[in-house]
Tab-separated table of C-alpha atoms in Angstrom:
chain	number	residue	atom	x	y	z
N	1	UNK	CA	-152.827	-148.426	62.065
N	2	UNK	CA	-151.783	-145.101	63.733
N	3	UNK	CA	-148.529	-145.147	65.617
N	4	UNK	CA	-149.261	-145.260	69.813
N	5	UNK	CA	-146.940	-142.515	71.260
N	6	UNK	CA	-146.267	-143.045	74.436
N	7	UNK	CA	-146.208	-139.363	75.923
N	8	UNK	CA	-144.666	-139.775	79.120
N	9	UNK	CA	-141.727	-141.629	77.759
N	10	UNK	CA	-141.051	-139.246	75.362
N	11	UNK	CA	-141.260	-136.241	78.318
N	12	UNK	CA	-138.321	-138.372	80.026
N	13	UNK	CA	-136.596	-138.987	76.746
N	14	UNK	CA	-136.207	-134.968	76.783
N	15	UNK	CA	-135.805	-134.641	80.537
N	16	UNK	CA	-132.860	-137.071	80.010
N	17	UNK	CA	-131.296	-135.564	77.046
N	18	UNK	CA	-131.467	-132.351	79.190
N	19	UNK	CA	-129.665	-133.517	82.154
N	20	UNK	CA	-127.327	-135.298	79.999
N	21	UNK	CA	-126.273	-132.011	77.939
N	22	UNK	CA	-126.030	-130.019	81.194
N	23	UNK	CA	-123.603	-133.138	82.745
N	24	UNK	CA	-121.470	-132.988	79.958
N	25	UNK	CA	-121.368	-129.000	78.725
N	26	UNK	CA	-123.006	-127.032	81.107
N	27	UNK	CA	-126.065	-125.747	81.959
N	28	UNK	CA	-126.168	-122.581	79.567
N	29	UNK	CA	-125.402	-125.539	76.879
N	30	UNK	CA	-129.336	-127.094	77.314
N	31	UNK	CA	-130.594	-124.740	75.039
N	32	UNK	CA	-134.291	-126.482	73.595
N	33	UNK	CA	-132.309	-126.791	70.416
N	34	UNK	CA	-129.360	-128.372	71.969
N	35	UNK	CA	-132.000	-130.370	73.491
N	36	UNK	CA	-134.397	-131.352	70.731
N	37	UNK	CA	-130.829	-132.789	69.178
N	38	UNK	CA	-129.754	-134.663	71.734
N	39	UNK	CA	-133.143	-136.184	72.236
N	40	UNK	CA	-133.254	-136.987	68.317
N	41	UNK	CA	-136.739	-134.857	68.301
N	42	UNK	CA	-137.851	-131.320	66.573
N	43	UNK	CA	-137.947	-128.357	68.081
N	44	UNK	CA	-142.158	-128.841	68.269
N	45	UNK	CA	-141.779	-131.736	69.706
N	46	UNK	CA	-140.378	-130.303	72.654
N	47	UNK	CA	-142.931	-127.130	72.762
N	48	UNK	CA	-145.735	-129.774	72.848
N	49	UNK	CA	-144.581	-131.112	75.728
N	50	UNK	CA	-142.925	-128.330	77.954
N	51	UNK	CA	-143.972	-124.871	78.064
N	52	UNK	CA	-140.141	-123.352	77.459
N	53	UNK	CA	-136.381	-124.022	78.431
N	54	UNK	CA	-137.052	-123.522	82.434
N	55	UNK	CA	-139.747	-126.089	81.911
N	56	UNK	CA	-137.158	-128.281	80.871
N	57	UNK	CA	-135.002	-127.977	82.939
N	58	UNK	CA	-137.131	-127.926	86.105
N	59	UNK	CA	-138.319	-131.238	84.933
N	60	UNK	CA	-134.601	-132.252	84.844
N	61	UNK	CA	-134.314	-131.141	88.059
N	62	UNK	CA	-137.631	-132.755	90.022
N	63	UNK	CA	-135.894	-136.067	88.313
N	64	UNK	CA	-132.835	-135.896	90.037
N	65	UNK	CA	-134.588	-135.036	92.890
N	66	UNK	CA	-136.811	-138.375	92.976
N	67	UNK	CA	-134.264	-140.410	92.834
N	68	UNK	CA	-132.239	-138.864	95.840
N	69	UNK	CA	-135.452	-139.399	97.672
N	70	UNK	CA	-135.628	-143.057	96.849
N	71	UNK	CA	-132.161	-144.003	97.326
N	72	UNK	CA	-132.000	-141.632	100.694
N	73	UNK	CA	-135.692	-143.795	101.598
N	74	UNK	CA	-133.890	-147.531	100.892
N	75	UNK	CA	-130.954	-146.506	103.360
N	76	UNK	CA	-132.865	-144.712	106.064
N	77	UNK	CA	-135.447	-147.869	106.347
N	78	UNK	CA	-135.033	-149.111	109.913
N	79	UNK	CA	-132.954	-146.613	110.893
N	80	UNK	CA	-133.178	-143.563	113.360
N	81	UNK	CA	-131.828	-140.787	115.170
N	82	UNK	CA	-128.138	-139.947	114.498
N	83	UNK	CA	-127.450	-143.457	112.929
N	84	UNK	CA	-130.208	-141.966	110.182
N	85	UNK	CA	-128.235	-138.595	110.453
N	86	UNK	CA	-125.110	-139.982	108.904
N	87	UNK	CA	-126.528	-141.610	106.240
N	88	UNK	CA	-128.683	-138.405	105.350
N	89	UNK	CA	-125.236	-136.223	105.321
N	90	UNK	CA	-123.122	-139.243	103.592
N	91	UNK	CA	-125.604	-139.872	101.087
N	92	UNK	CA	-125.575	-135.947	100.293
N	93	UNK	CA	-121.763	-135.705	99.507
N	94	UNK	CA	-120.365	-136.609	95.782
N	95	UNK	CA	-118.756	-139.881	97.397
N	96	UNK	CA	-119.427	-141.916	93.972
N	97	UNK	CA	-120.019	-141.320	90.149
N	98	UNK	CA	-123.810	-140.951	90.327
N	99	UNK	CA	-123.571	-138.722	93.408
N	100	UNK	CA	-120.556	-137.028	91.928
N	101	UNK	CA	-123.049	-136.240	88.971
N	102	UNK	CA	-126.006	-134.947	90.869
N	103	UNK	CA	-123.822	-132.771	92.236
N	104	UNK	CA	-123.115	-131.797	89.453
N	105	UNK	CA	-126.635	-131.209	88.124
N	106	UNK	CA	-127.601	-129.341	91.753
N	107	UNK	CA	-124.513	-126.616	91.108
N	108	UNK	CA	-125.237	-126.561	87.759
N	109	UNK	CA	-128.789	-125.280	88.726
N	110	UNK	CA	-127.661	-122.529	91.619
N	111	UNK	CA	-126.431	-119.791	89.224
N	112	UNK	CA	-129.594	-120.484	86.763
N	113	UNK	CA	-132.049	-120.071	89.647
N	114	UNK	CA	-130.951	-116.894	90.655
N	115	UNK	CA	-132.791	-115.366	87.530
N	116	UNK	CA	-135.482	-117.910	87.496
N	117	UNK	CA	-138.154	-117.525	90.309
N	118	UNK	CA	-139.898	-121.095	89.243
N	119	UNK	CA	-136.334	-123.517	89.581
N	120	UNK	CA	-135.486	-120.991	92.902
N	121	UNK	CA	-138.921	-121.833	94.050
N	122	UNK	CA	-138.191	-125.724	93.779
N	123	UNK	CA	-134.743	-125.448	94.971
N	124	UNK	CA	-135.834	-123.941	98.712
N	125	UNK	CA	-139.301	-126.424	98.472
N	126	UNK	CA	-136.159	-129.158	98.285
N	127	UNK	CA	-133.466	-127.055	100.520
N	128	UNK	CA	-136.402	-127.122	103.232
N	129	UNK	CA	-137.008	-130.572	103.289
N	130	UNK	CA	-133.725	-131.425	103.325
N	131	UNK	CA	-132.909	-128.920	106.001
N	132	UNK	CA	-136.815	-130.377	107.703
N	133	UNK	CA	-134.914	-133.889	107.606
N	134	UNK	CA	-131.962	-133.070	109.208
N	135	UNK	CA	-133.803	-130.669	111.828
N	136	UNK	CA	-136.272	-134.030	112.929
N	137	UNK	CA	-133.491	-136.555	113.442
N	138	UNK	CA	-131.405	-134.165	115.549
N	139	UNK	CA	-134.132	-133.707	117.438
N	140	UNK	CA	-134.863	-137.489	117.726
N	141	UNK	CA	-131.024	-137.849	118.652
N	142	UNK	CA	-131.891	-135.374	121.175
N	143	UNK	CA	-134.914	-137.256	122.926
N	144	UNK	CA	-133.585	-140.070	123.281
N	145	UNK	CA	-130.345	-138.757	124.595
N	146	UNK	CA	-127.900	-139.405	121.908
N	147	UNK	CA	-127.540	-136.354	121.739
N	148	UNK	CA	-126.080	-134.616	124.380
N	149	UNK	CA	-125.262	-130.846	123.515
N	150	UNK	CA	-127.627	-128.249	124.077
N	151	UNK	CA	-126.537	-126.329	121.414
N	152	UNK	CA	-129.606	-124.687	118.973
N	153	UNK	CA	-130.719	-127.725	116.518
N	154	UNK	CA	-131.539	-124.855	113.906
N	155	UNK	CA	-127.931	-123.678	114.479
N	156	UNK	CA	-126.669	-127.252	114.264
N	157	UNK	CA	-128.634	-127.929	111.195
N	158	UNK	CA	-127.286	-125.065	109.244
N	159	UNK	CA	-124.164	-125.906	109.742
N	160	UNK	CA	-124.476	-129.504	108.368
N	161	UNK	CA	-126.099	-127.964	105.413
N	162	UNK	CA	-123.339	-125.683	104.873
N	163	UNK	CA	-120.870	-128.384	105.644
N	164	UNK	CA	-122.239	-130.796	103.164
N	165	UNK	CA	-122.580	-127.574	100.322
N	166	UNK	CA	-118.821	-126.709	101.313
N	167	UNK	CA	-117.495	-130.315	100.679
N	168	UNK	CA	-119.495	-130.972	97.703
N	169	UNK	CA	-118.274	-128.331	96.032
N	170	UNK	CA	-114.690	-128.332	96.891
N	171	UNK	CA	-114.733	-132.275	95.658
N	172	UNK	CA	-115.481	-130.830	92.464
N	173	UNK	CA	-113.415	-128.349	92.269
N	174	UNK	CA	-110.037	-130.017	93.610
N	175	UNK	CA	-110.526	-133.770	93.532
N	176	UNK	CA	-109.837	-135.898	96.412
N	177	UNK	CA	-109.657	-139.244	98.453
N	178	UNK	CA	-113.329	-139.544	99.558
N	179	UNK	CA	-112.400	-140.691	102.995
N	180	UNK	CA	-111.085	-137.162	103.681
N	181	UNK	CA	-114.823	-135.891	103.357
N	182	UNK	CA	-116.368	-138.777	105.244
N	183	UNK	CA	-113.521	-138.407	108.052
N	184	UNK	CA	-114.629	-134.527	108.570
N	185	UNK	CA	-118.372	-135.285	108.222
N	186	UNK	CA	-118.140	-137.896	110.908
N	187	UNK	CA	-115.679	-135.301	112.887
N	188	UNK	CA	-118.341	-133.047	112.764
N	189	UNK	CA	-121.092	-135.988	114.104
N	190	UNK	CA	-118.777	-136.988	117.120
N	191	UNK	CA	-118.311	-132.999	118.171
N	192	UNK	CA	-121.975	-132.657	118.453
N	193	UNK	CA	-121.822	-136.331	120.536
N	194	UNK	CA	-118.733	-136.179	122.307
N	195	UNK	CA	-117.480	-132.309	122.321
N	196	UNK	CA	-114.196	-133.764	120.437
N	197	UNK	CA	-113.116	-135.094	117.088
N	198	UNK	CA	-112.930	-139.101	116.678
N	199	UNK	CA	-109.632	-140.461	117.219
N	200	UNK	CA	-109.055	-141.775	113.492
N	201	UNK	CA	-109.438	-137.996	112.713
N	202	UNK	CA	-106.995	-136.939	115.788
N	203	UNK	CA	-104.393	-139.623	113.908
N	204	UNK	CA	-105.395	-139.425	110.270
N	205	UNK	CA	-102.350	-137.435	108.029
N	206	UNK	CA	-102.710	-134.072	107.282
């Protein structure tokens, strides 16, 4: 009786094998033999079911993606404005090994897409609904008078962006206590509230 291959597990077997290569050496590293290896397949194996390397690795990337969007879906049910807000920006920052490592994956990506117009392509499609996100709940916050500064929300959302990008990468660059990055993040959230820093931030050390 002919063996039943089951095809989609055996695209994920490679998608994993690719993000777990570019985790642990790099992202110049998931080369489709590097990859074929790790997955315990041939080279063919892998051109059946991907149409090169970027393939590959946008597959990798659309995974990680997913599974920010159902863990960010769990924590936002039943919540709202800037209650919502906070856990969109918290759950963005490398505050835990699995977030830590899809950092990892995301910066891993930014160089590569520079020179590859299908990843750049999915990274702004993702960038915009992040930044889409964001954009809607400030405006919610806004509505229902939460929010009270009449600052530009496009203004205010860039700069969350860029706060989150800055922090993310600095945590993996110089490792540190993860309440420092949730103290400034929620800084940030009573500024925008309040026109002043939280007291825990006013008292916290240096």
């Amino acid at each position: 009786m002919p063996k039943i291959v089951n095809h989609e597990e055996r695209r994920q077997e490679v998608v994993a094998a690719a993000r777990r290569i570019i985790l642990r050496d790099g992202i110049e590293a998931a080369t489709t033999r590097a990859i074929a290896k790790e997955a315990g397949y041939s080279n063919g194996v892998l051109t059946h079911y991907f149409t090169d390397k970027d393939d590959i690795l946008l597959s990798a990337l659309q995974s990680s993606h997913r599974r920010i969007t159902a863990r960010l879906t769990a924590k936002l049910a039943g919540r709202t404005g800037l209650t919502a807000l906070r856990e969109v920006l918290l759950d963005n920052l490398p505050l835990d090994e699995e977030r830590v490592q899809e950092t990892g994956l995301e910066i891993g990506f930014w160089a590569r897409s520079i020179s590859s117009p299908a990843l750049l392509q999915v990274q702004r499609e993702e960038a915009a609904d992040l930044r889409r996100l964001i954009r809607t709940l400030l405006q919610s916050a806004r509505d229902t008078g939460e929010l009270t500064t009449q600052e530009n929300l496009d203004d205010i959302t860039e700069r969350l962006l860029a706060l989150v990008d800055g922090l993310s990468v600095h945590r993996l660059l110089y490792p540190a206590d993860n309440t420092r990055m949730e103290r400034i993040m929620q800084s940030e959230l009573d500024r925008l509230t309040h026109g002043r820093t939280s007291d825990s931030a006013n008292s916290a050390a240096p």
